[in-house]
CSV table of C-alpha atoms and ligand atoms in Angstrom, one decimal:
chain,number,residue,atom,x,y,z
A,1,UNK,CA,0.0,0.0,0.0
A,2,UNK,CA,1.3,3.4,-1.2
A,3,UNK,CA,2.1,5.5,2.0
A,4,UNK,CA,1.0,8.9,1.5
A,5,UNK,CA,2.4,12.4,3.1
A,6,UNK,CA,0.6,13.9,5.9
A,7,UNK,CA,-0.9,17.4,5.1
A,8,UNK,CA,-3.9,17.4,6.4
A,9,UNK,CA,-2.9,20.4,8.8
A,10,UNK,CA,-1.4,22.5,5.9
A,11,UNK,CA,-3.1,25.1,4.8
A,12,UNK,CA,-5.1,27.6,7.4
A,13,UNK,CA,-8.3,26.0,8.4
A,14,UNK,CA,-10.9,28.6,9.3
A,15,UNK,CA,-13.5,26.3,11.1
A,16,UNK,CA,-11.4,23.8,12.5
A,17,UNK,CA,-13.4,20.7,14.1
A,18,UNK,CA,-12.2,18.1,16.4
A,19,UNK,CA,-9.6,15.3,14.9
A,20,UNK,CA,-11.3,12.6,14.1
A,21,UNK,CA,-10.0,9.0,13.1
A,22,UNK,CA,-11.6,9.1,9.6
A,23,UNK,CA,-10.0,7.7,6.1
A,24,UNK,CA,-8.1,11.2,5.2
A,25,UNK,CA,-6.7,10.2,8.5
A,26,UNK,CA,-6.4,6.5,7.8
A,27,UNK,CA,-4.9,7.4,4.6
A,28,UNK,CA,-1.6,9.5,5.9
A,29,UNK,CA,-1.3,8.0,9.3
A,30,UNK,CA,1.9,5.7,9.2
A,31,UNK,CA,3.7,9.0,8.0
A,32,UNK,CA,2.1,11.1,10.4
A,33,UNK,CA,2.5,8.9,13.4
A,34,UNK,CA,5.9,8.5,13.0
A,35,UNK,CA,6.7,12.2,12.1
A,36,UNK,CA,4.4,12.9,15.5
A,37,UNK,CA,5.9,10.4,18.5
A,38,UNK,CA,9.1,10.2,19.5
A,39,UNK,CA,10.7,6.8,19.3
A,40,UNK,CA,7.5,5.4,18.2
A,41,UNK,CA,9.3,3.1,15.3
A,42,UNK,CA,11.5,1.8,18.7
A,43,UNK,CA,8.1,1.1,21.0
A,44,UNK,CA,6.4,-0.9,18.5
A,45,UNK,CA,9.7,-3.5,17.4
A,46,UNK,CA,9.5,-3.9,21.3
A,47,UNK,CA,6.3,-4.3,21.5
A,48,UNK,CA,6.5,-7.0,19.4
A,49,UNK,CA,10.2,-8.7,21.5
A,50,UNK,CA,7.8,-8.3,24.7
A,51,UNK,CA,4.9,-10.4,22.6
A,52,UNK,CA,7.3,-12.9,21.7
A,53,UNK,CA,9.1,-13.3,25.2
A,54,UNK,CA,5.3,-13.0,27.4
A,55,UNK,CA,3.1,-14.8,24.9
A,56,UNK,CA,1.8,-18.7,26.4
A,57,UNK,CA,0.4,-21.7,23.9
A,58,UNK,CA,-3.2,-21.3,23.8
A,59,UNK,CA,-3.5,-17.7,25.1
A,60,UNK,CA,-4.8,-14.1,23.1
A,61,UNK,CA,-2.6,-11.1,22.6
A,62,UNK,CA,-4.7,-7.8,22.6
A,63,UNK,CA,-3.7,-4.7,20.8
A,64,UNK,CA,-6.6,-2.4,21.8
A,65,UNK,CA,-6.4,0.7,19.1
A,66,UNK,CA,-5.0,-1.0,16.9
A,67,UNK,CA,-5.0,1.4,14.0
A,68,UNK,CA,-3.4,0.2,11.0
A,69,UNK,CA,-2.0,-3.1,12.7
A,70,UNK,CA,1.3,-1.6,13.4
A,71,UNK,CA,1.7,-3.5,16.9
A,72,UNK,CA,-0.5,-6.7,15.6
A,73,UNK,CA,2.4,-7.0,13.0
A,74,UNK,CA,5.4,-6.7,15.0
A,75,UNK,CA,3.6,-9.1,17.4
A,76,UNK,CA,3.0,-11.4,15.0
A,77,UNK,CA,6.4,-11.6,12.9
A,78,UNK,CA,7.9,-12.4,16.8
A,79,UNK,CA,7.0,-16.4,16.1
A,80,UNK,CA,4.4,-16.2,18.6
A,81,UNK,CA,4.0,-20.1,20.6
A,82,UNK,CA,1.3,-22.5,19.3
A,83,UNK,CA,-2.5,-22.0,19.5
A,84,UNK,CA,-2.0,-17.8,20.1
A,85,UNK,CA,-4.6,-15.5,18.4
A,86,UNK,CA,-4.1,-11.8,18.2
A,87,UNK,CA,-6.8,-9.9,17.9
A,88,UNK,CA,-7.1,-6.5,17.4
A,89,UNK,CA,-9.8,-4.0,18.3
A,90,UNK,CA,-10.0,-0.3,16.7
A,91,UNK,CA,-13.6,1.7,16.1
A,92,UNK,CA,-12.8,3.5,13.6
A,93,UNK,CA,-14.4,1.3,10.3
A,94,UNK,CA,-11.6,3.8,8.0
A,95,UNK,CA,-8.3,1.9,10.1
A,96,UNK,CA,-10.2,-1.1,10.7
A,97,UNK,CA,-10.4,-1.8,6.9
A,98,UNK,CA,-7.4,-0.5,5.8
A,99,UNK,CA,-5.6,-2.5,8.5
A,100,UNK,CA,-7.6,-5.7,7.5
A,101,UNK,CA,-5.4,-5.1,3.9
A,102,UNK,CA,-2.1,-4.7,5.7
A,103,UNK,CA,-2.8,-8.0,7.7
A,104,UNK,CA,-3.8,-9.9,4.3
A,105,UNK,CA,0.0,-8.7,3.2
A,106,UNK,CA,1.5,-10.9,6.4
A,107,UNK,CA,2.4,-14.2,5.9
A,108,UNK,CA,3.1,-14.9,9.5
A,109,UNK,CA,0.9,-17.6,10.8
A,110,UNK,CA,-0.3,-16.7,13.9
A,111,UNK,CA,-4.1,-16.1,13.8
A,112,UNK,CA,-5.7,-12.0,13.8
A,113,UNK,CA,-8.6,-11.2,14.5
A,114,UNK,CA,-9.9,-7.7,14.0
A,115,UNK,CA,-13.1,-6.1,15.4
A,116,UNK,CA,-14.4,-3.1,14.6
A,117,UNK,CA,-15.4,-1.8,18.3
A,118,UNK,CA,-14.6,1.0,21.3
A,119,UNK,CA,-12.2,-0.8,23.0
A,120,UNK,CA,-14.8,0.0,26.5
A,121,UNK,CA,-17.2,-2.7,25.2
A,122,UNK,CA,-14.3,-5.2,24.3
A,123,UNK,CA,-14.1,-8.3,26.2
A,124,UNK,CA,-10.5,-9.2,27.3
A,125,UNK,CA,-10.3,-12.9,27.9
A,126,UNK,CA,-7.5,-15.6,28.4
A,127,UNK,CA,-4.7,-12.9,27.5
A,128,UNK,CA,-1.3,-13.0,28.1
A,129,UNK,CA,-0.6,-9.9,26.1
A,130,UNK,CA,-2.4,-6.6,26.2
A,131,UNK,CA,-0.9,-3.5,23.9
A,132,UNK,CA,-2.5,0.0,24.1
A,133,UNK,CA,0.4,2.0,22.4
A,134,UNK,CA,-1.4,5.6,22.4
A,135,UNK,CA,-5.1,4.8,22.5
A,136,UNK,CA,-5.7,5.1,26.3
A,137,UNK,CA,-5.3,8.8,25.7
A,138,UNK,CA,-8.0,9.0,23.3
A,139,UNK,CA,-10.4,7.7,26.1
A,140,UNK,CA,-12.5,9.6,28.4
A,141,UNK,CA,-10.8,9.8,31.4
A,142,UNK,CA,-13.4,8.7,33.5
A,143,UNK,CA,-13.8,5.9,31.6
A,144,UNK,CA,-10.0,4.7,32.3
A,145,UNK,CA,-9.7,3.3,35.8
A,146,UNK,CA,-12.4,0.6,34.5
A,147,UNK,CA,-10.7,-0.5,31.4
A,148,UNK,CA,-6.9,-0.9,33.1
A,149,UNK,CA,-9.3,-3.2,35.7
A,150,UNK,CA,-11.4,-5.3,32.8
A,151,UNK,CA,-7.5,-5.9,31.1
A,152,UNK,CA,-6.3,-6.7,34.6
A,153,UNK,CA,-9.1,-9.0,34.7
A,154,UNK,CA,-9.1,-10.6,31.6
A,155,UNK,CA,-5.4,-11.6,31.6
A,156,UNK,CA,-3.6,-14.7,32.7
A,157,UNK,CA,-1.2,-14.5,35.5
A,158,UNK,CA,2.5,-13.6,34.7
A,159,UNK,CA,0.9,-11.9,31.8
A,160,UNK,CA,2.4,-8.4,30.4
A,161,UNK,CA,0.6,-5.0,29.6
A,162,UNK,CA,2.0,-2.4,27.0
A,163,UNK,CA,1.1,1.0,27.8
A,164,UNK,CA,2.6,3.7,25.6
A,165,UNK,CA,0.9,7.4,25.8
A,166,UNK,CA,1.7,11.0,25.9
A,167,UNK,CA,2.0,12.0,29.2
A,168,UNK,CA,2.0,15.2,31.2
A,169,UNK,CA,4.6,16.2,33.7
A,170,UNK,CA,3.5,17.6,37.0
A,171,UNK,CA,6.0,20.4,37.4
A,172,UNK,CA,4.5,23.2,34.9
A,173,UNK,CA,8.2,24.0,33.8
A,174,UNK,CA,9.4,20.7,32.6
A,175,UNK,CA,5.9,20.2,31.2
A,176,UNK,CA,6.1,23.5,28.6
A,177,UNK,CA,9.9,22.4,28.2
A,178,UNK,CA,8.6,18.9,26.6
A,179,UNK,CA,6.0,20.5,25.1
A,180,UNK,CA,8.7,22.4,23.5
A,181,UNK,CA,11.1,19.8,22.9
A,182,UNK,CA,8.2,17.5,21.1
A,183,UNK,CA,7.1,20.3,18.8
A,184,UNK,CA,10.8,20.5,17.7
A,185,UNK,CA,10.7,17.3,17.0
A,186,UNK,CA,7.7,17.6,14.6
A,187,UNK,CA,9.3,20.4,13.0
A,188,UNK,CA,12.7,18.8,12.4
A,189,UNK,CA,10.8,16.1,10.8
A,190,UNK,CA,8.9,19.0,7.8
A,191,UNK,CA,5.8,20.1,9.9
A,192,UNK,CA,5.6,23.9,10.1
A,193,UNK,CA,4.4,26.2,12.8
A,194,UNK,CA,0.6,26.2,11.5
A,195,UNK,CA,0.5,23.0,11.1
A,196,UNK,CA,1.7,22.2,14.6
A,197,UNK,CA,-0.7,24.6,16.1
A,198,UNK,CA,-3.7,23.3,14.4
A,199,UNK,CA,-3.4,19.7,15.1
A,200,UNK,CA,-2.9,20.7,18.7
A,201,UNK,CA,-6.1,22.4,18.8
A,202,UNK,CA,-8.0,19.7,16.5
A,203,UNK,CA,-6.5,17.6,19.7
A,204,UNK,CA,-7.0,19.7,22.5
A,205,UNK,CA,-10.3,17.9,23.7
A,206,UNK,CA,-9.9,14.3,22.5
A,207,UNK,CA,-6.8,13.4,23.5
A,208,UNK,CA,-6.4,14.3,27.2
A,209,UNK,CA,-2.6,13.1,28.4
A,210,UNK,CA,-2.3,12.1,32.0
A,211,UNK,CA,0.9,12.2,34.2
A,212,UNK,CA,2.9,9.0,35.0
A,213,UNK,CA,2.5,9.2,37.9
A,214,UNK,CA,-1.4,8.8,37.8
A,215,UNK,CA,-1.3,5.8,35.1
A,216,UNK,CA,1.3,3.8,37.7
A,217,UNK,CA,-2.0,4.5,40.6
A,218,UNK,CA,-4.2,3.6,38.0
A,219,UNK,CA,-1.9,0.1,37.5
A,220,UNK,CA,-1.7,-0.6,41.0
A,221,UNK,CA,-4.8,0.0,42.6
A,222,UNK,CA,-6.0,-2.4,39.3
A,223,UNK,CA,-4.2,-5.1,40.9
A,224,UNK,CA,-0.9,-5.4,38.9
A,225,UNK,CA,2.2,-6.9,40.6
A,226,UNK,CA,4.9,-4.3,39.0
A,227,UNK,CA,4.9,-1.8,36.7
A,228,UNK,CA,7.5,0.7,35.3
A,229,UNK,CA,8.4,2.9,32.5
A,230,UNK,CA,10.7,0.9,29.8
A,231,UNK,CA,10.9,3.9,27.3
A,232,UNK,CA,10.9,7.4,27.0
A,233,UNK,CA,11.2,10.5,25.0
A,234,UNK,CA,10.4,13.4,26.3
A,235,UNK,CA,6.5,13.6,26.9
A,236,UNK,CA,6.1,10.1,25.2
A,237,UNK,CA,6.3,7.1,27.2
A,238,UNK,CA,5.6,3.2,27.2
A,239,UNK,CA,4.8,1.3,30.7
A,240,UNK,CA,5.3,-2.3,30.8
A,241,UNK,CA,2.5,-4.1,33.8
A,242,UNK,CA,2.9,-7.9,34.8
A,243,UNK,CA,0.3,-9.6,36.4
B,301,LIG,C1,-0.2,2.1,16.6
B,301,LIG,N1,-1.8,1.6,18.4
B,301,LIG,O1,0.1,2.3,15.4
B,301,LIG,N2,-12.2,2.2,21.0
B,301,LIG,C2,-11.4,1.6,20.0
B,301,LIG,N3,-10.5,2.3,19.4
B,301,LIG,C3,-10.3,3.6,19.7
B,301,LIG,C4,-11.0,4.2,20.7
B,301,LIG,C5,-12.0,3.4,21.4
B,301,LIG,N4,-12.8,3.9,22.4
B,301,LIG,N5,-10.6,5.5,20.9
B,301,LIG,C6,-9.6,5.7,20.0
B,301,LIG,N6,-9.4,4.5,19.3
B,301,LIG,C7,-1.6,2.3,17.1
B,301,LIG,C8,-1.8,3.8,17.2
B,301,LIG,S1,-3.8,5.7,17.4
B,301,LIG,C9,-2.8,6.8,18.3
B,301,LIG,C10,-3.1,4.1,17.9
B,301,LIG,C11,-2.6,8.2,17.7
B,301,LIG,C12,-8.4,4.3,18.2
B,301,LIG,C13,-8.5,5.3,17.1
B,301,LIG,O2,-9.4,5.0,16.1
B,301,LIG,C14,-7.0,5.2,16.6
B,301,LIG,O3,-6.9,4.3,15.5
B,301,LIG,C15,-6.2,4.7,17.8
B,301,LIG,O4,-7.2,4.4,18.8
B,301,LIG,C16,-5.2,5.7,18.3
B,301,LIG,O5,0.7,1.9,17.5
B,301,LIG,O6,-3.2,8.4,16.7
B,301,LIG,O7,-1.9,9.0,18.4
């Protein structure tokens, strides 16, 4: 599949509505996600060594927003043990589909399945893997504390959670300083001022970034037996949980 340039920010927008996870999206979002998080290439390869290493016969390996399948892949071309299904969840029909034709691509042989459905309604069951590289930000935060407890739940013992998210940092300096730092990065890698500022504004009420220290409560009080940060650059990081 061609893989096109992300502009959607480009030009001024004079009404500009809420970012939504639609096909112009689906279309430019391997390019724009890569351009947008910091070591995201890095989180996902691991993603898929943590699969490989955590994975039991028999068991399913969740990536819950999964997008275009970028973290079902890696899982899957990590030889995961006999018997293990992968099945990804995203409600956005525009990735869901377009993912579905990435998957067909693989010829891994570990089984996907992918479900078009708000990862909140999603029953986690028999898992020894659970992913959610940056989608936990895109839910209401209310809503959060209920899902880390259904994963908990849902897994098997000595099983592994992936959490990768944007976070925020409690002391108001360093926060603006990664703020800073990240918007650098998006315009080392071709996005201009404008468009910086207007996907941050598309963002501002969808994707609400928590501090660490709040997602480590959240992983606790769900019941988890450890839990730390194993990457990070600047306000991007990825938690790894074990049951
Ligand atoms: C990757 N993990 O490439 N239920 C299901 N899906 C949801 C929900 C929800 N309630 N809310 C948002 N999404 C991927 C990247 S992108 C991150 C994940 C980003 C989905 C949404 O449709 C989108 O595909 C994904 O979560 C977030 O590693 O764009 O920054």
């Amino acid at each position: 599949m061609t893989q096109r340039q992300d502009t959607l920010y480009a030009n001024p927008i004079s009404e500009l509505a809420s970012f939504r996870f639609d096909e112009n999206v689906a279309r430019v979002f391997p390019d724009m996600i890569k351009r947008s998080v910091p070591g995201y290439i890095t989180i996902i390869a691991m993603t898929g060594m943590l699969a490989g290493k955590y994975a039991r016969p028999g068991t399913n390996c969740y990536d819950l927003g999964c997008s275009l399948g970028a973290s079902t892949l890696a899982m899957r071309q990590n030889d995961l043990p006999d018997g293990c299904r992968i099945i990804g969840v995203d409600n956005s029909a525009a990735m869901l589909e377009r993912c579905r034709r990435i998957i067909d691509t693989d010829s891994h042989q570990t089984p996907v399945e992918l479900l078009c459905a708000d990862v909140l309604d999603t029953r986690v069951s028999n898992a020894s893997v659970v992913v959610l590289n940056f989608t936990l930000q895109f839910i209401d935060p209310a809503a959060r504390d209920q899902l880390i407890q259904r994963i908990y739940t849902g897994m098997q013992a000595g099983g592994i959670m992936v959490l990768s998210e944007k976070v925020r940092f409690e002391d108001p300096h360093l926060d603006e300083l990664n703020i800073e730092l990240h918007h650098q990065f998006k315009k080392a890698n071709g996005y201009s001022d404008l468009e910086i500022a207007q996907k941050r504004n598309a963002l501002e009420d969808i994707m609400i970034p928590e501090t660490l220290n709040r997602h480590r409560q959240r992983i606790a009080a769900a019941g988890f037996s450890s839990c730390d940060v194993w990457f990070q650059c600047f306000n991007f990081a990825s938690l790894i949980a074990l049951k």
